[in-house]
Coordinates of C-alpha atoms and ligand atoms in Angstrom, one line a residue:
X169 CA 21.9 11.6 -10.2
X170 CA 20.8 11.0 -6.7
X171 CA 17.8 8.9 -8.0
X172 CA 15.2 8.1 -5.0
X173 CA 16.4 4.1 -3.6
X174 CA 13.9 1.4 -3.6
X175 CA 13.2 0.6 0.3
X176 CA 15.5 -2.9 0.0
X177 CA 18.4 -0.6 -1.7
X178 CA 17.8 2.1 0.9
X179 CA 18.2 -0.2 4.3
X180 CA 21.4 -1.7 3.0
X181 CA 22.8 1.7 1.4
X182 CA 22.4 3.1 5.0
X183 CA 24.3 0.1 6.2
X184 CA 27.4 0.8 3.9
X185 CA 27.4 4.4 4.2
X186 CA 27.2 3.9 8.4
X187 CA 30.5 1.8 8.3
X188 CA 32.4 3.9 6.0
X189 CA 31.8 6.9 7.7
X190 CA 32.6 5.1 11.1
X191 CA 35.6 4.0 8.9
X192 CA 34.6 0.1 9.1
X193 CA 34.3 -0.7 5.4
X194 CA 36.3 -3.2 4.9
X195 CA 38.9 -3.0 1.2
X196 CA 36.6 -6.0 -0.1
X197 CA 33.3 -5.7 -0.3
X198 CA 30.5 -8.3 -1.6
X199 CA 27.2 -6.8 -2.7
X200 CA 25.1 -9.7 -2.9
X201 CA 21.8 -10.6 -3.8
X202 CA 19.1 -11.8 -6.4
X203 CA 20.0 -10.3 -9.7
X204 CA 17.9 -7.0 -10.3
X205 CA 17.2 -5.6 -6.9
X206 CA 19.5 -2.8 -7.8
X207 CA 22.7 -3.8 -6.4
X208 CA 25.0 -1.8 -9.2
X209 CA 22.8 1.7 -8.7
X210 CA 23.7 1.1 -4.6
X211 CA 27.7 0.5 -5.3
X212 CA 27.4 3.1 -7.6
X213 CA 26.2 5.8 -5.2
X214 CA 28.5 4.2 -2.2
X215 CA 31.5 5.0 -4.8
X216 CA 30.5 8.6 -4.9
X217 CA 30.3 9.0 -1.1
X218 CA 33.7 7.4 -0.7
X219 CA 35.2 9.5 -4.3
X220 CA 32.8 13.4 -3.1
X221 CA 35.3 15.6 -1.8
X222 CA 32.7 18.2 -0.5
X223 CA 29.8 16.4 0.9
X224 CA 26.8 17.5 2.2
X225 CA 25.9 17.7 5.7
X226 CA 24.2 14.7 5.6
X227 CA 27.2 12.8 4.3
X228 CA 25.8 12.9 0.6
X229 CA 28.0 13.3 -2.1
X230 CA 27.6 16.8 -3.2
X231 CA 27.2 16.3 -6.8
X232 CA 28.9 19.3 -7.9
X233 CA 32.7 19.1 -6.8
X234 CA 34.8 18.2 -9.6
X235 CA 35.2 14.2 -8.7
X236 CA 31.3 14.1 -8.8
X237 CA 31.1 15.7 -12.3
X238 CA 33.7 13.4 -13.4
X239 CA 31.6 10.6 -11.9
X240 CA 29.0 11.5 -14.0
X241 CA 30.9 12.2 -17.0
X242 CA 32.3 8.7 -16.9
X243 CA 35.4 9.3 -16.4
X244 CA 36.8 9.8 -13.1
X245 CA 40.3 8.1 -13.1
X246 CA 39.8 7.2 -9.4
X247 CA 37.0 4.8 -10.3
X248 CA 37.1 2.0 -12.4
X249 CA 34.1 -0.3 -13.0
X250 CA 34.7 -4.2 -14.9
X251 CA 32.8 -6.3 -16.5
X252 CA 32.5 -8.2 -19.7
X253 CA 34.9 -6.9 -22.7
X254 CA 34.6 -7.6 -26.3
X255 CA 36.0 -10.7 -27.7
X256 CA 39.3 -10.4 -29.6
X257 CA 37.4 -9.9 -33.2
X258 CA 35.4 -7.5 -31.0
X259 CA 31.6 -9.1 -32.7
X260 CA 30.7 -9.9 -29.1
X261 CA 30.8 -9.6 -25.2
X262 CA 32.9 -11.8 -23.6
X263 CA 31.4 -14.3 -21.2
X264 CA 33.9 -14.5 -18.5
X265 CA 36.1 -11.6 -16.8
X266 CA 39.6 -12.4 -17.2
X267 CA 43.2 -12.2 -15.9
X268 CA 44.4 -9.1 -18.4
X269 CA 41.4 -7.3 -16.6
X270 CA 42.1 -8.2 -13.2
X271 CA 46.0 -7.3 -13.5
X272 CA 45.5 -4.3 -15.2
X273 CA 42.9 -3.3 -12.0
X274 CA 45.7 -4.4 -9.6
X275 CA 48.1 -2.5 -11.1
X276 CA 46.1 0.9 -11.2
X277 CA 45.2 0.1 -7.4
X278 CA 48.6 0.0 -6.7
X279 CA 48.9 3.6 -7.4
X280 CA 48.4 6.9 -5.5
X281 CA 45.1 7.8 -6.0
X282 CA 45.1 10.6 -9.2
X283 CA 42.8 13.1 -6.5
X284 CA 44.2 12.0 -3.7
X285 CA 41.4 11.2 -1.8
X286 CA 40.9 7.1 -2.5
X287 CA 40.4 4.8 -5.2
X288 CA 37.3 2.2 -5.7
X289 CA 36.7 -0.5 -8.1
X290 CA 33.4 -2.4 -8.9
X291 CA 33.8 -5.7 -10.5
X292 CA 30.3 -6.8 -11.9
X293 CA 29.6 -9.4 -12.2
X294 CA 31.9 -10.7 -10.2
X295 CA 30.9 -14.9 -10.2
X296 CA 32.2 -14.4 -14.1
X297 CA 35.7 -14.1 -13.0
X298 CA 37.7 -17.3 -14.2
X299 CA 39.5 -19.1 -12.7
X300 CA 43.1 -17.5 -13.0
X301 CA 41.4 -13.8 -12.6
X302 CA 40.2 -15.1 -9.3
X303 CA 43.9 -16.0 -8.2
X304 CA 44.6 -12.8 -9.5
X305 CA 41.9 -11.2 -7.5
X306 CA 42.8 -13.2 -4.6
X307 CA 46.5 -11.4 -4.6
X308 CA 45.1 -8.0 -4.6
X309 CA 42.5 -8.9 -1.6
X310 CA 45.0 -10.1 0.5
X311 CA 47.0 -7.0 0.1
X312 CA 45.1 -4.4 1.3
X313 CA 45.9 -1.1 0.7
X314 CA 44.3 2.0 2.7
X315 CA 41.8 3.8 0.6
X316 CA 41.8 1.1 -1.9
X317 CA 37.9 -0.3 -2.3
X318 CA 37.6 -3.4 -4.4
X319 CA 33.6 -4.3 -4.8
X320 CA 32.3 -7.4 -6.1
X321 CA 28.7 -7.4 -7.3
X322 CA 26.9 -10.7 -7.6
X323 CA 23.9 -12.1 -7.5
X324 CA 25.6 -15.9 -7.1
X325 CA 28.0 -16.1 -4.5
X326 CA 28.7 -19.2 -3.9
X327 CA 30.0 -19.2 -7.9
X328 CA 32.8 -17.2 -6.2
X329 CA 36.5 -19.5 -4.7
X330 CA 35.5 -19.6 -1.2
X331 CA 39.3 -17.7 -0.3
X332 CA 37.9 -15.0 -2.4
X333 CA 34.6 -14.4 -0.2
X334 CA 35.6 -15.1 3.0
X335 CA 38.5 -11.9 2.6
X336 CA 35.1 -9.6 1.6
X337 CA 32.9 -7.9 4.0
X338 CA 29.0 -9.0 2.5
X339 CA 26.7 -6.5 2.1
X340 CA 22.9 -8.9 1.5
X341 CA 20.1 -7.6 -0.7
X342 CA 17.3 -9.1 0.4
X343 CA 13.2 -9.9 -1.6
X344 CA 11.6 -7.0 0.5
X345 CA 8.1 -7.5 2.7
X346 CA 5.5 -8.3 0.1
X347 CA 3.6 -5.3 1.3
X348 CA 6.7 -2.8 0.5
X349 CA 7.2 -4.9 -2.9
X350 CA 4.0 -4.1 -3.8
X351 CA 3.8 -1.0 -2.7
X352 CA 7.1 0.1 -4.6
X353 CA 5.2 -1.6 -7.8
X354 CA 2.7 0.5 -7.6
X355 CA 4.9 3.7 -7.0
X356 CA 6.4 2.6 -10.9
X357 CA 3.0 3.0 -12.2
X358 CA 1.4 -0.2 -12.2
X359 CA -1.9 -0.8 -11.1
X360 CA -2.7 -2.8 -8.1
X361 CA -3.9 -6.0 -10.2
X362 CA -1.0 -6.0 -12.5
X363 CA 1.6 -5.2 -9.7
X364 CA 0.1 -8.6 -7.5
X365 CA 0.0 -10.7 -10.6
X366 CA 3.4 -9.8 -11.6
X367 CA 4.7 -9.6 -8.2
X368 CA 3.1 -13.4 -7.6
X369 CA 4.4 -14.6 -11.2
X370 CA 8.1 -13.0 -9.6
X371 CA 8.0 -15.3 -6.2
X372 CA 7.9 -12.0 -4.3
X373 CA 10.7 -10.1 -6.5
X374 CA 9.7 -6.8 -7.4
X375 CA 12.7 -5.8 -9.7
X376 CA 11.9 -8.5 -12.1
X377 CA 8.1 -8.0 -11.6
X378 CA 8.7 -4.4 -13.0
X379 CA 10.7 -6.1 -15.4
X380 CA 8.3 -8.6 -16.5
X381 CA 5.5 -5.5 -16.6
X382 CA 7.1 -3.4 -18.8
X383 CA 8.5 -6.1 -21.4
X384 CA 5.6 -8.8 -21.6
X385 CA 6.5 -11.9 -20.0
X386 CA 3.5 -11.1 -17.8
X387 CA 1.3 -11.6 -20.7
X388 CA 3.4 -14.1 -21.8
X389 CA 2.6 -16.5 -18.3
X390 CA -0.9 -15.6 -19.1
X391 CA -1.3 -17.6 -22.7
X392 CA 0.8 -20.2 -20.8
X393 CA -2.1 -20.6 -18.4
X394 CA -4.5 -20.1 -21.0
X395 CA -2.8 -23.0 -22.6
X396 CA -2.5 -25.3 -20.3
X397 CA -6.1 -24.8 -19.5
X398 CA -7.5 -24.9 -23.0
X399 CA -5.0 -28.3 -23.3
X400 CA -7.0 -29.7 -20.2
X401 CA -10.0 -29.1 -21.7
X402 CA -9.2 -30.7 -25.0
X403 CA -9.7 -27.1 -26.7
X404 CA -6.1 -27.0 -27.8
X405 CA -4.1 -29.9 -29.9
X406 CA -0.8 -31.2 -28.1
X407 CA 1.3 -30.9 -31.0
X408 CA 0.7 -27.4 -32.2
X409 CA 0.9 -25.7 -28.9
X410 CA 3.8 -27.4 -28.6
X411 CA 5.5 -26.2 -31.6
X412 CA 4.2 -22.8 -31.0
X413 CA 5.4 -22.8 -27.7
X414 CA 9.0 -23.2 -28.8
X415 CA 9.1 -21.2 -32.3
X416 CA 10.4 -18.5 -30.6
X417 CA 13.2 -17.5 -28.0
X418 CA 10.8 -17.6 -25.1
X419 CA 10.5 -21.2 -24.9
X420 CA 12.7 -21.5 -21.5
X421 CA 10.5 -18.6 -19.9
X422 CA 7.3 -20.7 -20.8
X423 CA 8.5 -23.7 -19.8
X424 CA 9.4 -22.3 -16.2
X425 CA 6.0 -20.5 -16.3
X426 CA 4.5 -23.7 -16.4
X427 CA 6.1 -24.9 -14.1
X428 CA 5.7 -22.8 -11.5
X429 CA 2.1 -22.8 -12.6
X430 CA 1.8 -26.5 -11.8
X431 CA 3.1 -25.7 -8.3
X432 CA 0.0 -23.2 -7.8
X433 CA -2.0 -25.6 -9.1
X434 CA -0.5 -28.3 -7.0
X435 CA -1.0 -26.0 -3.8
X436 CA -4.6 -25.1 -4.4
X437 CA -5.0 -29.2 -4.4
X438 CA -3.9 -30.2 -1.0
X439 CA -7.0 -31.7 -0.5
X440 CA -6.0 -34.1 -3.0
X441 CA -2.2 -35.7 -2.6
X442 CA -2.4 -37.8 -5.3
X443 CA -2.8 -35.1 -8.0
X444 CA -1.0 -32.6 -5.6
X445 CA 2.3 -35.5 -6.2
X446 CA 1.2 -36.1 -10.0
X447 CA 1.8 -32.2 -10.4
X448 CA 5.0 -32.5 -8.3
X449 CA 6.1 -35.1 -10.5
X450 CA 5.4 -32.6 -13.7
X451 CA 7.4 -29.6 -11.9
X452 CA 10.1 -31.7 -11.8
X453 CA 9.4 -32.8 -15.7
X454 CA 9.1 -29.2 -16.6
X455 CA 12.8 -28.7 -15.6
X456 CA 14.2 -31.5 -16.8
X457 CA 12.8 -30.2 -20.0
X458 CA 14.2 -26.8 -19.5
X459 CA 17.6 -28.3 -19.2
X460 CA 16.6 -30.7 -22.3
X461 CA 16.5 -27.6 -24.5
X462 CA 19.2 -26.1 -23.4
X463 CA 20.9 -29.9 -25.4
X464 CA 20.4 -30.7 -29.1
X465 CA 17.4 -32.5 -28.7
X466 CA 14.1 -31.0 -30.7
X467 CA 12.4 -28.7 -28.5
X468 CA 9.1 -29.7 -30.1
X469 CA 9.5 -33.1 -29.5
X470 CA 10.3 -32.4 -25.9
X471 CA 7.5 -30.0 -25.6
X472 CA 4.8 -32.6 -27.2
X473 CA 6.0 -35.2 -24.3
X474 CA 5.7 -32.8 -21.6
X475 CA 2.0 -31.5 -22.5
X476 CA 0.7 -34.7 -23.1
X477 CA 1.8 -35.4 -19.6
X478 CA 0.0 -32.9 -18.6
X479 CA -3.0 -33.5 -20.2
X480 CA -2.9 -37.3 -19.2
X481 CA -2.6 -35.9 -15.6
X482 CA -5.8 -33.5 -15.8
X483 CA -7.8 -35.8 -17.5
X484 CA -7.1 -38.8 -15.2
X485 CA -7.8 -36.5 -12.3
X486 CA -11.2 -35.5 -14.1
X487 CA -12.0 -39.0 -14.4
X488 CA -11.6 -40.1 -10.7
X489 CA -13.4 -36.7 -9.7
X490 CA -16.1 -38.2 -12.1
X491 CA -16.3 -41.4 -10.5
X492 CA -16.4 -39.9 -7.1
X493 CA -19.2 -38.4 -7.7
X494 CA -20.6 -41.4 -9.0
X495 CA -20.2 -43.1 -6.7
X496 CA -21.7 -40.3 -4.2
X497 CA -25.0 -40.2 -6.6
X498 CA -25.4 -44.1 -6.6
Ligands
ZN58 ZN1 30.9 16.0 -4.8

């Protein structure tokens, strides 16, 4: 149960568990931070500090007293974790948290703890409250009751009323050191070449770097750069890729791929504004087209326009190269 923390879960675990055993934790708490740095597994661990009733010297929950087997069981009645329900036919997840939820957590707050010792609640995640769950929410935060803990877990913040996060004490996970990233990359397993490629194709963000190791989209970024490449070169027809490109559900994940591609290739061109702003100009393109398919509009169609403006953008920057030099051999 006491799973080793990454470093980045580590430094702001030892910042939670500080305050509450100096008894500054506030009733609201905001765990906050890119999505998939581990945010849940932390609030998850500070709930059995707070719920142990025989810790360990150290302050560590024990892992053995009754409330900690009940943690792990599931089904401590002290702790209470929400998130999305099923719809009302019960064929899905909800997309939203709503009031019926939030009341329902008020109300069990509102009682005596069941073991006496305190009560915490983890609402992940928590930007998907609507808006009357948030008034909801809002009541119960300003209402504080001692040894109540209400945790909201998000990884966008500012989706959250600004009433509801300024009454919350914020707890920040933070991209670690790219040394430490990689370093925890390669502690997963992965060898040092795959852990900087993914960890580069991430922006520094070793959660989804693991992520993107273990389920593909690495190789994935990799036939997007083979693409784009073989496109330049006139190897690959426009219309094909493109339809290729969006015959599955990953069509969003290559399109940002590219994009962020075109700002590496735009960086490793400084020496060159005018394409280094022609690729700028495609970046932007590349989202717009993201968005686009997110519409009704055929994602082929708006695939075909966007690699065609990439290849007129390589191949125009081939031909001034070419009559550069030229113009240097004349
Ligand atoms: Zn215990």
């Amino acid at each position: 149960m006491n799973t080793a923390f990454a470093p980045w879960q580590q430094a702001v675990y030892e910042q939670m568990a500080g305050a509450l055993d100096a008894g500054r934790l506030g009733h609201g708490l905001m765990f906050q931070g890119p999505a998939r740095l581990g945010k849940i597994a932390v609030a998850e661990r500070l709930a059995r500090r707070v719920l142990c009733t025989d810790r360990r010297g150290d302050g560590e929950p024990c892992g053995q007293c009754r409330d900690c087997r009940l943690l792990d069981a599931g089904s401590h009645p002290d702790f209470q974790k929400v998130s999305f329900i099923p719809t009302r036919d019960g064929t899905k997840l909800r997309t939203e948290i709503v009031i019926e939820q939030i009341r329902r957590l008020s109300e069990q707050l509102a009682l005596t703890p069941q073991y006496g010792v305190a009560q915490v609640a983890i609402i992940d995640p928590a930007d998907a409250i609507n808006p009357s769950a948030a008034n909801a929410l809002l009541k119960t935060l300003e209402e504080p009751v001692p040894g109540r803990y209400l945790w909201l877990v998000t990884a966008y913040p500012g989706r959250l009323p600004a009433t509801i996060r300024s009454r919350c004490q914020k707890f920040e996970f933070r991209l670690p050191p790219r040394e430490q990233a990689l370093a925890w990359l390669q502690a997963q397993g992965h060898g040092a070449a795959v852990a900087t490629d993914a960890l580069d194709a991430a922006r520094g963000h070793p959660g989804l770097a693991h992520g993107w190791i273990e389920g593909g989209e690495l190789g994935l970024r990799r036939e997007v750069r083979a693409d784009l490449d073989a496109i330049t070169a006139g190897r690959l027809a426009v219309v094909a890729t493109a339809q290729r490109w969006v015959a599955d559900e990953h069509a969003d994940l290559r399109l940002r791929f590219a994009a962020d591609l075109a700002v590496e290739a735009a960086a490793n061109r400084l020496t060159d504004p005018m394409r280094a702003r022609s690729l700028a100009a495609w970046f932007d393109r590349a989202n717009r087209a993201r968005d686009l398919l997110r519409t009704t509009v055929r994602a082929d169609l708006v695939v075909v326009e966007l690699l065609m403006a990439w290849r007129a953008g390589e191949s125009k920057h081939a031909t001034k190269h070419a009559t550069t030099r030229q113009g240097i051999d004349a």
